[in-house]
Structures are given as structure tokens and as C-alpha cells.
Short mmCIF file of C-alpha atoms in Angstrom, two decimals:
data_model
loop_
_atom_site.label_atom_id
_atom_site.label_comp_id
_atom_site.label_asym_id
_atom_site.label_seq_id
_atom_site.Cartn_x
_atom_site.Cartn_y
_atom_site.Cartn_z
CA UNK A 1 -64.77 -8.68 4.62
CA UNK A 2 -65.29 -8.01 0.91
CA UNK A 3 -65.31 -4.24 1.58
CA UNK A 4 -61.99 -4.44 3.42
CA UNK A 5 -60.43 -6.44 0.56
CA UNK A 6 -61.57 -3.83 -1.97
CA UNK A 7 -60.08 -1.04 0.16
CA UNK A 8 -56.71 -2.85 0.31
CA UNK A 9 -56.77 -3.38 -3.46
CA UNK A 10 -57.47 0.33 -4.03
CA UNK A 11 -54.65 1.31 -1.65
CA UNK A 12 -52.22 -1.00 -3.47
CA UNK A 13 -53.23 0.47 -6.84
CA UNK A 14 -52.78 4.02 -5.56
CA UNK A 15 -49.34 3.18 -4.12
CA UNK A 16 -48.20 1.66 -7.39
CA UNK A 17 -49.44 4.71 -9.28
CA UNK A 18 -47.62 7.07 -6.89
CA UNK A 19 -44.45 4.97 -7.11
CA UNK A 20 -44.65 4.97 -10.90
CA UNK A 21 -45.15 8.75 -11.01
CA UNK A 22 -42.30 9.28 -8.53
CA UNK A 23 -39.95 7.03 -10.49
CA UNK A 24 -40.84 8.50 -13.86
CA UNK A 25 -40.56 12.02 -12.46
CA UNK A 26 -37.13 11.41 -10.98
CA UNK A 27 -35.97 9.68 -14.14
CA UNK A 28 -37.09 12.54 -16.36
CA UNK A 29 -35.58 15.08 -13.98
CA UNK A 30 -32.30 13.15 -14.02
CA UNK A 31 -32.26 12.97 -17.82
CA UNK A 32 -33.15 16.64 -18.32
CA UNK A 33 -30.66 17.74 -15.67
CA UNK A 34 -27.94 15.64 -17.32
CA UNK A 35 -28.69 17.08 -20.77
CA UNK A 36 -28.65 20.59 -19.30
CA UNK A 37 -25.28 20.02 -17.65
CA UNK A 38 -23.79 18.58 -20.85
CA UNK A 39 -24.93 21.67 -22.72
CA UNK A 40 -23.48 23.97 -20.06
CA UNK A 41 -20.15 22.10 -20.14
CA UNK A 42 -19.98 22.31 -23.94
CA UNK A 43 -20.70 26.04 -23.75
CA UNK A 44 -17.99 26.51 -21.10
CA UNK A 45 -15.43 24.59 -23.19
CA UNK A 46 -16.21 26.61 -26.32
CA UNK A 47 -15.93 29.84 -24.35
CA UNK A 48 -12.65 28.77 -22.69
CA UNK A 49 -11.02 27.72 -25.98
CA UNK A 50 -12.18 30.90 -27.69
CA UNK A 51 -10.87 33.12 -24.89
CA UNK A 52 -7.55 31.26 -24.75
CA UNK A 53 -6.42 32.64 -28.11
CA UNK A 54 -7.53 36.20 -27.52
CA UNK A 55 -5.06 38.87 -26.46
CA UNK A 56 -3.50 39.06 -23.95
CA UNK A 57 -2.15 35.51 -24.08
CA UNK A 58 -1.56 34.37 -20.52
CA UNK A 59 1.30 31.94 -21.25
CA UNK A 60 2.60 32.07 -17.69
CA UNK A 61 -0.69 30.67 -16.38
CA UNK A 62 -0.68 27.94 -19.03
CA UNK A 63 2.88 26.90 -18.10
CA UNK A 64 1.95 26.87 -14.40
CA UNK A 65 -0.98 24.56 -15.06
CA UNK A 66 1.10 22.40 -17.44
CA UNK A 67 3.64 21.93 -14.66
CA UNK A 68 0.90 21.02 -12.20
CA UNK A 69 -0.84 18.57 -14.57
CA UNK A 70 2.23 17.10 -16.25
CA UNK A 71 5.30 17.30 -14.03
CA UNK A 72 3.29 16.70 -10.86
CA UNK A 73 1.78 13.51 -12.30
CA UNK A 74 4.94 11.91 -13.70
CA UNK A 75 5.75 9.82 -10.62
CA UNK A 76 2.32 8.19 -10.39
CA UNK A 77 2.24 7.65 -14.17
CA UNK A 78 5.67 5.99 -14.19
CA UNK A 79 4.67 3.74 -11.30
CA UNK A 80 1.34 2.79 -12.85
CA UNK A 81 2.84 2.25 -16.31
CA UNK A 82 5.68 0.03 -15.12
CA UNK A 83 3.50 -2.32 -13.09
CA UNK A 84 0.77 -2.40 -15.75
CA UNK A 85 3.29 -3.57 -18.37
CA UNK A 86 4.92 -6.01 -15.95
CA UNK A 87 1.72 -7.65 -14.70
CA UNK A 88 0.08 -7.78 -18.13
CA UNK A 89 3.21 -9.45 -19.52
CA UNK A 90 3.33 -11.94 -16.66
CA UNK A 91 -0.26 -13.01 -17.29
CA UNK A 92 0.17 -13.02 -21.09
CA UNK A 93 3.29 -15.20 -21.01
CA UNK A 94 1.48 -17.70 -18.80
CA UNK A 95 -1.44 -17.87 -21.25
CA UNK A 96 0.59 -17.87 -24.48
CA UNK A 97 2.93 -20.57 -23.16
CA UNK A 98 0.03 -23.05 -23.32
CA UNK A 99 0.02 -22.75 -27.13
CA UNK A 100 3.77 -22.18 -27.57
CA UNK A 101 3.47 -18.53 -28.69
CA UNK A 102 5.43 -16.72 -25.96
CA UNK A 103 7.35 -14.67 -28.54
CA UNK A 104 4.14 -12.77 -29.33
CA UNK A 105 3.86 -11.38 -25.82
CA UNK A 106 5.69 -8.13 -26.63
CA UNK A 107 3.51 -7.21 -29.58
CA UNK A 108 0.34 -8.16 -27.70
CA UNK A 109 1.20 -6.12 -24.62
CA UNK A 110 2.36 -3.06 -26.55
CA UNK A 111 -0.70 -3.16 -28.81
CA UNK A 112 -3.01 -3.15 -25.78
CA UNK A 113 -1.01 -0.43 -24.03
CA UNK A 114 -0.73 1.84 -27.08
CA UNK A 115 -4.40 1.61 -28.01
CA UNK A 116 -6.29 1.26 -24.74
CA UNK A 117 -4.46 0.83 -21.45
CA UNK A 118 -2.12 3.79 -21.87
CA UNK A 119 -4.72 6.49 -22.65
CA UNK A 120 -7.40 5.15 -20.29
CA UNK A 121 -5.23 4.46 -17.22
CA UNK A 122 -3.32 7.72 -17.64
CA UNK A 123 -6.58 9.66 -17.82
CA UNK A 124 -7.95 7.88 -14.73
CA UNK A 125 -4.80 8.69 -12.75
CA UNK A 126 -4.91 12.33 -13.85
CA UNK A 127 -8.62 12.54 -13.00
CA UNK A 128 -8.03 11.36 -9.44
CA UNK A 129 -5.20 13.84 -8.87
CA UNK A 130 -5.83 16.83 -11.13
CA UNK A 131 -9.58 17.06 -11.74
CA UNK A 132 -10.34 16.84 -8.01
CA UNK A 133 -7.72 19.51 -7.23
CA UNK A 134 -9.15 21.86 -9.87
CA UNK A 135 -12.69 21.39 -8.56
CA UNK A 136 -11.53 22.06 -5.00
CA UNK A 137 -9.50 25.15 -5.90
CA UNK A 138 -12.16 26.75 -8.10
CA UNK A 139 -14.95 25.74 -5.72
CA UNK A 140 -13.16 27.40 -2.82
CA UNK A 141 -12.68 30.53 -4.91
CA UNK A 142 -16.38 30.50 -5.80
CA UNK A 143 -17.76 30.12 -2.26
CA UNK A 144 -15.31 32.70 -0.87
CA UNK A 145 -16.39 35.13 -3.64
CA UNK A 146 -12.89 35.42 -5.14
CA UNK A 147 -14.33 34.73 -8.60
CA UNK A 148 -16.87 37.52 -8.08
CA UNK A 149 -13.98 39.80 -7.13
CA UNK A 150 -12.26 38.99 -10.46
CA UNK A 151 -15.39 40.00 -12.34
CA UNK A 152 -15.57 43.25 -10.36
CA UNK A 153 -11.97 43.99 -11.44
CA UNK A 154 -13.00 43.39 -15.10
CA UNK A 155 -10.95 40.17 -15.31
CA UNK A 156 -12.70 37.41 -17.23
CA UNK A 157 -12.65 34.38 -14.86
CA UNK A 158 -13.08 31.93 -17.75
CA UNK A 159 -9.97 33.23 -19.53
CA UNK A 160 -7.99 33.65 -16.32
CA UNK A 161 -8.94 30.43 -14.50
CA UNK A 162 -10.40 27.87 -16.90
CA UNK A 163 -8.67 28.36 -20.28
CA UNK A 164 -5.12 27.66 -18.96
CA UNK A 165 -6.30 24.51 -17.19
CA UNK A 166 -8.09 23.06 -20.21
CA UNK A 167 -5.17 23.78 -22.57
CA UNK A 168 -2.73 22.27 -20.08
CA UNK A 169 -4.87 19.13 -19.88
CA UNK A 170 -5.10 18.78 -23.67
CA UNK A 171 -1.29 19.06 -24.01
CA UNK A 172 0.01 17.25 -20.94
CA UNK A 173 -2.27 14.18 -20.86
CA UNK A 174 -0.96 13.00 -24.30
CA UNK A 175 2.59 13.59 -23.05
CA UNK A 176 1.88 11.55 -19.92
CA UNK A 177 0.31 8.82 -22.06
CA UNK A 178 3.52 8.62 -24.11
CA UNK A 179 5.55 8.25 -20.90
CA UNK A 180 3.12 5.59 -19.65
CA UNK A 181 3.50 3.62 -22.90
CA UNK A 182 7.31 3.78 -22.83
CA UNK A 183 7.55 2.74 -19.18
CA UNK A 184 5.02 -0.06 -19.70
CA UNK A 185 7.25 -1.32 -22.53
CA UNK A 186 10.27 -1.31 -20.19
CA UNK A 187 8.31 -3.24 -17.56
CA UNK A 188 7.16 -5.73 -20.17
CA UNK A 189 10.72 -6.20 -21.50
CA UNK A 190 12.16 -6.81 -18.03
CA UNK A 191 9.55 -9.43 -17.17
CA UNK A 192 9.50 -11.18 -20.55
CA UNK A 193 13.19 -11.16 -21.49
CA UNK A 194 15.09 -10.80 -18.21
CA UNK A 195 12.81 -12.74 -15.84
CA UNK A 196 11.00 -15.24 -18.12
CA UNK A 197 13.91 -15.87 -20.51
CA UNK A 198 12.09 -15.14 -23.78
CA UNK A 199 14.46 -14.58 -26.69
CA UNK A 200 15.22 -10.88 -27.01
CA UNK A 201 15.37 -10.90 -30.82
CA UNK A 202 12.01 -12.65 -31.16
CA UNK A 203 10.44 -10.35 -28.57
CA UNK A 204 11.57 -7.12 -30.29
CA UNK A 205 11.02 -8.30 -33.87
CA UNK A 206 7.39 -9.26 -33.17
CA UNK A 207 6.75 -5.75 -31.83
CA UNK A 208 8.25 -4.26 -34.99
CA UNK A 209 6.23 -6.53 -37.26
CA UNK A 210 2.81 -6.27 -35.68
CA UNK A 211 2.65 -2.69 -34.40
CA UNK A 212 1.66 0.06 -36.77
CA UNK A 213 2.05 3.85 -36.29
CA UNK A 214 -1.73 4.03 -36.47
CA UNK A 215 -1.93 2.17 -33.13
CA UNK A 216 0.00 4.96 -31.42
CA UNK A 217 -1.92 7.70 -33.24
CA UNK A 218 -5.19 6.18 -32.01
CA UNK A 219 -4.02 6.34 -28.40
CA UNK A 220 -2.68 9.86 -28.92
CA UNK A 221 -6.01 11.17 -30.24
CA UNK A 222 -7.88 9.55 -27.37
CA UNK A 223 -5.58 11.09 -24.80
CA UNK A 224 -6.17 14.61 -26.21
CA UNK A 225 -9.93 14.11 -25.86
CA UNK A 226 -9.52 12.70 -22.33
CA UNK A 227 -7.35 15.65 -21.31
CA UNK A 228 -9.96 18.13 -22.50
CA UNK A 229 -12.85 16.33 -20.81
CA UNK A 230 -11.37 15.64 -17.37
CA UNK A 231 -10.08 19.20 -16.93
CA UNK A 232 -13.40 20.57 -18.20
CA UNK A 233 -15.38 18.50 -15.69
CA UNK A 234 -13.14 19.56 -12.79
CA UNK A 235 -13.34 23.24 -13.77
CA UNK A 236 -17.10 23.15 -14.39
CA UNK A 237 -17.92 21.52 -11.06
CA UNK A 238 -15.64 23.84 -9.11
CA UNK A 239 -16.74 26.96 -11.00
CA UNK A 240 -20.42 26.25 -10.24
CA UNK A 241 -19.95 25.07 -6.64
CA UNK A 242 -22.21 26.47 -3.93
CA UNK A 243 -23.12 25.80 -0.33
CA UNK A 244 -19.84 26.46 1.48
CA UNK A 245 -17.35 23.76 2.44
CA UNK A 246 -19.92 20.98 1.96
CA UNK A 247 -20.67 22.20 -1.57
CA UNK A 248 -16.97 22.24 -2.42
CA UNK A 249 -16.60 18.65 -1.16
CA UNK A 250 -19.57 17.52 -3.25
CA UNK A 251 -18.16 19.28 -6.32
CA UNK A 252 -14.82 17.49 -5.86
CA UNK A 253 -16.45 14.09 -5.50
CA UNK A 254 -18.69 14.65 -8.53
CA UNK A 255 -15.73 15.82 -10.61
CA UNK A 256 -13.88 12.55 -10.01
CA UNK A 257 -16.93 10.32 -10.49
CA UNK A 258 -18.21 12.08 -13.61
CA UNK A 259 -14.70 12.37 -15.06
CA UNK A 260 -14.06 8.64 -14.59
CA UNK A 261 -17.39 7.64 -16.14
CA UNK A 262 -16.84 10.07 -19.02
CA UNK A 263 -13.48 8.45 -19.80
CA UNK A 264 -15.03 5.01 -20.25
CA UNK A 265 -18.00 6.30 -22.28
CA UNK A 266 -15.80 8.49 -24.46
CA UNK A 267 -13.32 5.64 -24.94
CA UNK A 268 -16.04 3.41 -26.36
CA UNK A 269 -17.35 6.14 -28.67
CA UNK A 270 -13.88 7.13 -29.90
CA UNK A 271 -12.81 3.51 -30.40
CA UNK A 272 -15.91 2.81 -32.50
CA UNK A 273 -15.27 5.93 -34.55
CA UNK A 274 -11.52 5.43 -35.05
CA UNK A 275 -11.96 1.79 -36.09
CA UNK A 276 -13.84 3.06 -39.15
CA UNK A 277 -10.61 4.68 -40.38
CA UNK A 278 -8.24 1.87 -39.43
CA UNK A 279 -5.99 0.88 -42.35
CA UNK A 280 -6.76 -2.58 -43.70
#
């Protein structure tokens, strides 16, 4: 009986040791793989930005990608911005009415939209539409050896395929964020002034008093960083796709997931950094 108990104890100890080794091994592999991918992405971005300003300048490709990223996303940005401003105002008026401060709703909503909601929600919408499309397109070109064919023809695939997309993202995401902010303001005005009956003069004057140009600059800087990152992730995942149609599908999914997580992480880091330079 005692021998059997000792054998069970030894088996349990061995299983725990194996589980610990397996967990620690997977964890270390995950960390090292993540660090390696971050390094590869940084290298790809540096290469793409460097190649973008070398002759010949492929402006036609940049304009094509700007149209795809910017013009193609306007409808979803307008829709998202309007209902974000409207719903946020509806909730804010309900809360501020309890303390008799409804006139502050405009400044509160616009402050949140200009600093956080505008850049973050715009980037998330663009990630779902644009980053996935870039990963799919480049991944399909990779598995069908079209990128290899470009290299055979002495055409740099980074300059031809990736540089225009990253520049378009860095330019058009801030522009879309500006549209989002303006439309959110219209939605907020309609709900607060037209529907809820808040005095128009008080609503507009509070916005003028409490909002500073720095609030809009903070959102603008964030949106540039988001545009660079989400297009980089989509291009990197598609450019390094393998394994046929299944590999392309996995690259598309990872581009959206990693891009979305990167937006939230980067938003926290940038907010912490920019608050250090906020005027007192």
C-alpha cells in the first residue's frame, strides 16, 4: 500500500515538473518570438520609409493607396463618428442633469472625442477594413509567387508594395480622424441642442472655453502613429504569409487582432508620454 502511494506521489511530481517545463518553454518561446517579430516589423518600417523617398518617386501608387485607405473609409467613419457623438451626448446629458451641469456636455464630449475616441475608434475601423485587405492582397501575392516575380524583374517589392501603403496610412488616418471628430460634434449638437433643448449659446461657449488646440494636436499625433502601425502590421503579415490559402487567412486574422491590440497599447504609451508636455 505504502509502495503504491509513493509511486503515485512520484508520478504527480513528474507531471508537475513536465507541466512547468512545458509552460515555461512555451512562455519563453512566445516572448522571444514576439520580440523577434517586433524587430522585423521595425526593420521593415525603416526600410519602407527609406525607400519611399528614393528616386523614382511612385506618387501614383501612393495616391491609389490614399484613395483606398481614405476615400474608401469615409462612409464607415462618418457613420461611426455621428453615432458615437450622439450616444455619448445622450448618456452625458442624463448624468450631468443630476447635478445641474448640462451646459458642460458639449465641452466634455468634444474633449473625449478629440483626445481619445476619435483617434482610437478611427484606427479600429481602418484596421478592420484596410489592414485585413492589405494582408490578404500581399499574402495572395506571396503564395502565388508574384512578389518573387517582382524581385526577378529587379523591382524592389518593399518600395513598390509596402512604402505607398504605409505613407497612405500615415496621411489618411489623421484626415479620417478629423472627419470623425467633426461628425461626432454634429451628432452631439443635434442631440444636445435640438433634441434635449440645451441652450445653444451655453453649449457652444463651453466648448470654446474648455477646449485647447493642444487637445486636437494630441489626437492628431496619435492618429499618425496609429496609421503607421496598422498599415505596417497588415503589410508585414501579408508579406510574410506562407502555406497557401490557409496561410493567407491566418495572416489576415492576425493582422486585425495584432493591429487592434497594438492600438490600445500604443494609445496608453502615447497618452502617458504626451501628458508630460501638456500645458498647465
